[in-house]
PDB file of C-alpha atoms in Angstrom:
ATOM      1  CA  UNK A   1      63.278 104.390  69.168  1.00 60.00           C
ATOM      2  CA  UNK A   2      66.150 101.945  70.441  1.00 67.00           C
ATOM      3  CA  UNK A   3      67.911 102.598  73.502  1.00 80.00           C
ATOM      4  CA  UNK A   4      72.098 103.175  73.645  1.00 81.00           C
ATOM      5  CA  UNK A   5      73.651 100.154  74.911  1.00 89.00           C
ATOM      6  CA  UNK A   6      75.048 100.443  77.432  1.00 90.00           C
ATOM      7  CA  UNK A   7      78.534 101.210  78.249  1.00 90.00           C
ATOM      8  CA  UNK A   8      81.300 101.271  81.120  1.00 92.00           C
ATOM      9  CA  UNK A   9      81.083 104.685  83.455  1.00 92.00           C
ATOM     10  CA  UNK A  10      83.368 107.068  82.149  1.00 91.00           C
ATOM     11  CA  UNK A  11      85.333 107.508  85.774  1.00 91.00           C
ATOM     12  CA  UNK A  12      88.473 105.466  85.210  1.00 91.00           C
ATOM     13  CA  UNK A  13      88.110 102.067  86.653  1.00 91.00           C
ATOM     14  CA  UNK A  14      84.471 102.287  87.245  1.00 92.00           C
ATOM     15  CA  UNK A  15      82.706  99.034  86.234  1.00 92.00           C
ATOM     16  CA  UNK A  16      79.008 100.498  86.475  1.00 93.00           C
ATOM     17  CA  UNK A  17      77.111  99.887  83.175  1.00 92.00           C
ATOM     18  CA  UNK A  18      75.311 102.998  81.730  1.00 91.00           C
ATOM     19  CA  UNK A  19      73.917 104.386  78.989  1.00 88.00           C
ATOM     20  CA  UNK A  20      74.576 108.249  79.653  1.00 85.00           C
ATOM     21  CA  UNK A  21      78.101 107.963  80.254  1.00 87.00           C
ATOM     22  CA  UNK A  22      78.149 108.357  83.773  1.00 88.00           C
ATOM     23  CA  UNK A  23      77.047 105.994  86.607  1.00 91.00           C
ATOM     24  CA  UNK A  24      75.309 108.083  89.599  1.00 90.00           C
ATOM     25  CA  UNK A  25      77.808 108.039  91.826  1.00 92.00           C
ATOM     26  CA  UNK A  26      80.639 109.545  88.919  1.00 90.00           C
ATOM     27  CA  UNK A  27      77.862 112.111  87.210  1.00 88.00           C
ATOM     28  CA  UNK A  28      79.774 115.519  87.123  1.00 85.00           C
ATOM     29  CA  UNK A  29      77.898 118.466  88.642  1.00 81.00           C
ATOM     30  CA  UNK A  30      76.068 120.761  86.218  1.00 74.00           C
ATOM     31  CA  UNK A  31      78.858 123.197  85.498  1.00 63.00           C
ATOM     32  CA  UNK A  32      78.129 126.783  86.513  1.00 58.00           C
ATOM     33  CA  UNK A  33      77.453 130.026  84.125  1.00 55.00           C
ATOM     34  CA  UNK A  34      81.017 131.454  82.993  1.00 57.00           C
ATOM     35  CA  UNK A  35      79.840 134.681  83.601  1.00 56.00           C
ATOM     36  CA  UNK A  36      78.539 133.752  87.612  1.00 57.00           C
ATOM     37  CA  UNK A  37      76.254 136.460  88.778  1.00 57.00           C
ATOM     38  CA  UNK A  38      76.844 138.747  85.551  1.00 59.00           C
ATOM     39  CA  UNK A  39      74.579 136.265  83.410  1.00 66.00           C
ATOM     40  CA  UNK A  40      71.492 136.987  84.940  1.00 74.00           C
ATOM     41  CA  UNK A  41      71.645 140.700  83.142  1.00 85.00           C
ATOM     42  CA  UNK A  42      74.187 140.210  80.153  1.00 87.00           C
ATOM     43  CA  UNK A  43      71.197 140.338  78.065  1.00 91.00           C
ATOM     44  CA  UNK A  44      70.400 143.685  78.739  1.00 94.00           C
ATOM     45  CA  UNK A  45      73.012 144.264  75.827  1.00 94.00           C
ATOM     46  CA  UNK A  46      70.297 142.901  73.427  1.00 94.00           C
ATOM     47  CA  UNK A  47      67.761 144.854  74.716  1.00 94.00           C
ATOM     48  CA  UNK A  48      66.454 147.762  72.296  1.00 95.00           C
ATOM     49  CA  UNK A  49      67.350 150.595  74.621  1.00 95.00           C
ATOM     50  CA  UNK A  50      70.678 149.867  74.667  1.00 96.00           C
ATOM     51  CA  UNK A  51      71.298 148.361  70.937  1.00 95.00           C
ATOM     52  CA  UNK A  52      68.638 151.499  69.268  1.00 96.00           C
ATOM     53  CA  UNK A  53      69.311 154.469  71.412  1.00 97.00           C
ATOM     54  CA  UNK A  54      71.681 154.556  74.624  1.00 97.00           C
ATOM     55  CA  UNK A  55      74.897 152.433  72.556  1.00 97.00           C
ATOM     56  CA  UNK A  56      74.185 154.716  68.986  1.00 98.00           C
ATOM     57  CA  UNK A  57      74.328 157.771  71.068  1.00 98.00           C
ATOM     58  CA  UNK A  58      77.331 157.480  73.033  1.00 98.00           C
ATOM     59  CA  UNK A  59      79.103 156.201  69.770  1.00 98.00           C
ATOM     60  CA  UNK A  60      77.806 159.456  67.980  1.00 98.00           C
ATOM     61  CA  UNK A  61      78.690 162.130  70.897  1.00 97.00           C
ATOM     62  CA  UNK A  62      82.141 160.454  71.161  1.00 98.00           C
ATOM     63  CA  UNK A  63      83.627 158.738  68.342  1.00 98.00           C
ATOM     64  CA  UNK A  64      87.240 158.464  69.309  1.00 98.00           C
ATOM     65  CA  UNK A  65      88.397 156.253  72.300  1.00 98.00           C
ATOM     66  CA  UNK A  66      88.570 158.530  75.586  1.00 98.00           C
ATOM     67  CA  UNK A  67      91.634 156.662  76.569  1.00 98.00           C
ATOM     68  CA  UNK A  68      93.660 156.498  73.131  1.00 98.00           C
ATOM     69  CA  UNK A  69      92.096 160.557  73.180  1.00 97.00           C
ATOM     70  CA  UNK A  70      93.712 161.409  75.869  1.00 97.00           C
ATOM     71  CA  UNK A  71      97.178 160.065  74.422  1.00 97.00           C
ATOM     72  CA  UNK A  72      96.509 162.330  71.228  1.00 97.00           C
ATOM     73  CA  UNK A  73      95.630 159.397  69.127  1.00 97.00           C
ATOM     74  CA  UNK A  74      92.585 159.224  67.298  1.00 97.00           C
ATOM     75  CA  UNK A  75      91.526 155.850  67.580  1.00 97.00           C
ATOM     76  CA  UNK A  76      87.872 155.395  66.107  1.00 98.00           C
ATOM     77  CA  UNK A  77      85.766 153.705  69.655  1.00 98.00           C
ATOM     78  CA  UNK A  78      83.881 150.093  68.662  1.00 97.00           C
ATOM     79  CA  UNK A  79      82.697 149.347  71.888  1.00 97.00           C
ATOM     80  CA  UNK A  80      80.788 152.025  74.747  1.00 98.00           C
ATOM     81  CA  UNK A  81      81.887 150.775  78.361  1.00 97.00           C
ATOM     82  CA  UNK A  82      80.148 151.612  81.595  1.00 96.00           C
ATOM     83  CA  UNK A  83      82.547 153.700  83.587  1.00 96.00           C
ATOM     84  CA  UNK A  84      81.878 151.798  86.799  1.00 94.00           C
ATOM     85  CA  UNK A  85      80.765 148.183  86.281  1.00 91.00           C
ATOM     86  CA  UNK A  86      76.762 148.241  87.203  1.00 90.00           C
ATOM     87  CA  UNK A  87      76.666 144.983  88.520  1.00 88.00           C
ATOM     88  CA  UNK A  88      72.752 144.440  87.824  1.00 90.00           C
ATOM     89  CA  UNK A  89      72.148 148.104  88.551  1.00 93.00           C
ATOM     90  CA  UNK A  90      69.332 149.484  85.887  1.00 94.00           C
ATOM     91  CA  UNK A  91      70.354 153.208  86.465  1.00 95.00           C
ATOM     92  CA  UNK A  92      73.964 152.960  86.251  1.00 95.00           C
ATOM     93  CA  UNK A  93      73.279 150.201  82.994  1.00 96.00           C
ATOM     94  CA  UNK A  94      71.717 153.161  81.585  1.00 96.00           C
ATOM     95  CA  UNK A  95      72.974 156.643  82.764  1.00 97.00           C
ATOM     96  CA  UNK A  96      74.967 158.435  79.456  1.00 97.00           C
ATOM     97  CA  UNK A  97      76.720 160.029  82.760  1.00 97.00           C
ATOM     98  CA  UNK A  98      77.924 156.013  83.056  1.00 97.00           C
ATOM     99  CA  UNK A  99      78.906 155.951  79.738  1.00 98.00           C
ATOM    100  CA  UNK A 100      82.347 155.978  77.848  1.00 98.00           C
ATOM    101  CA  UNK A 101      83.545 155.228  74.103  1.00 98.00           C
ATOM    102  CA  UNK A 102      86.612 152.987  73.964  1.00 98.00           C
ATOM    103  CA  UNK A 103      88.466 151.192  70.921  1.00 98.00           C
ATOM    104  CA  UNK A 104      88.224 147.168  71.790  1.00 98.00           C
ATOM    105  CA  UNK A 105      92.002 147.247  72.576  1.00 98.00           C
ATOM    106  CA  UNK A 106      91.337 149.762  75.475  1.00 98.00           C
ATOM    107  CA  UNK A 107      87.927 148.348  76.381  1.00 97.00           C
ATOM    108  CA  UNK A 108      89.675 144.684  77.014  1.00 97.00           C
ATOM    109  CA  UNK A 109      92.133 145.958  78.815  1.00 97.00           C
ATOM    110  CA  UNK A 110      90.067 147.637  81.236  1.00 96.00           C
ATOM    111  CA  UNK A 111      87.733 144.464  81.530  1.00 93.00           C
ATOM    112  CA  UNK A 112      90.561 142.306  82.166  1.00 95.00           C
ATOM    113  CA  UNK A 113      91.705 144.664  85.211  1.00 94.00           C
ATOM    114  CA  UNK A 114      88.424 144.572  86.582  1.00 90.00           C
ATOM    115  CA  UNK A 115      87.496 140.721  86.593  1.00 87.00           C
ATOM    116  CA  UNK A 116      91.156 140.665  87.807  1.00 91.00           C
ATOM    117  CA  UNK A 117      90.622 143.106  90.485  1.00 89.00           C
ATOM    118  CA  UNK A 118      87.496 141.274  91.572  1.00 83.00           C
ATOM    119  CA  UNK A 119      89.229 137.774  91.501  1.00 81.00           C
ATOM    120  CA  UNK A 120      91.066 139.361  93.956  1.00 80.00           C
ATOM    121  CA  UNK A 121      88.677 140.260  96.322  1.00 68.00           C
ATOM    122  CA  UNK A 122      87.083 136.802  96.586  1.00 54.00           C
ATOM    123  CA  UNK A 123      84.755 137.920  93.801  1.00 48.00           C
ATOM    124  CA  UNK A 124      83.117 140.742  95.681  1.00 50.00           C
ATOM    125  CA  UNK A 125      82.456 144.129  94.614  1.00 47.00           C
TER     126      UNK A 125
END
């Protein structure tokens, strides 16, 4: 297979030839998971336990959003929420105690507070 030809360094004014795009001294730093310390369990959401029984469940003992519910709306819930964030904890990922129906509306809302609140805090919780 041919190699690329090569090419100026994509820094601006950088003369070094290369055929990546980047000379060695310019190459950016592999960027960082978006989700930080969340990705190493945000695929416990695929996992059966949570898509076959514990998500089906809490969706079946309560259907409306708790928040919208407590408003007097009924407000059919699309998404089940962990009450307090587990942050890699296995029991509280799973407890039904942990466990609340919201509509997405409600749900994102909530989220946003919390990755706000923990901005905050220099990303500690």
């Amino acid at each position: 297979m041919a190699k690329r030809s090569l090419k100026p360094c994509r820094h601006p004014g950088c003369p070094e030839l290369t055929r990546d795009g980047w000379c060695p001294k310019h190459r950016p730093a592999p960027r960082q998971n978006r989700r930080g310390a969340s990705g190493a369990y945000h695929s416990w959401y695929s996992k059966a336990v949570w898509t076959q029984e514990l998500r089906p469940a809490q969706l079946l003992r309560e259907p409306f959003c708790r928040v919208c519910a407590a408003k007097g709306w009924r407000t059919p819930a699309t998404v089940v929420d962990h009450v307090i964030p587990f942050r890699g904890d296995w029991d509280l990922f799973v407890s039904p105690a942990n466990h609340q129906s919201l509509c997405k509306f409600h749900h994102d809302q909530k989220t946003a507070r919390e990755q706000a609140e923990s901005r905050g805090k220099g990303g500690q919780l």
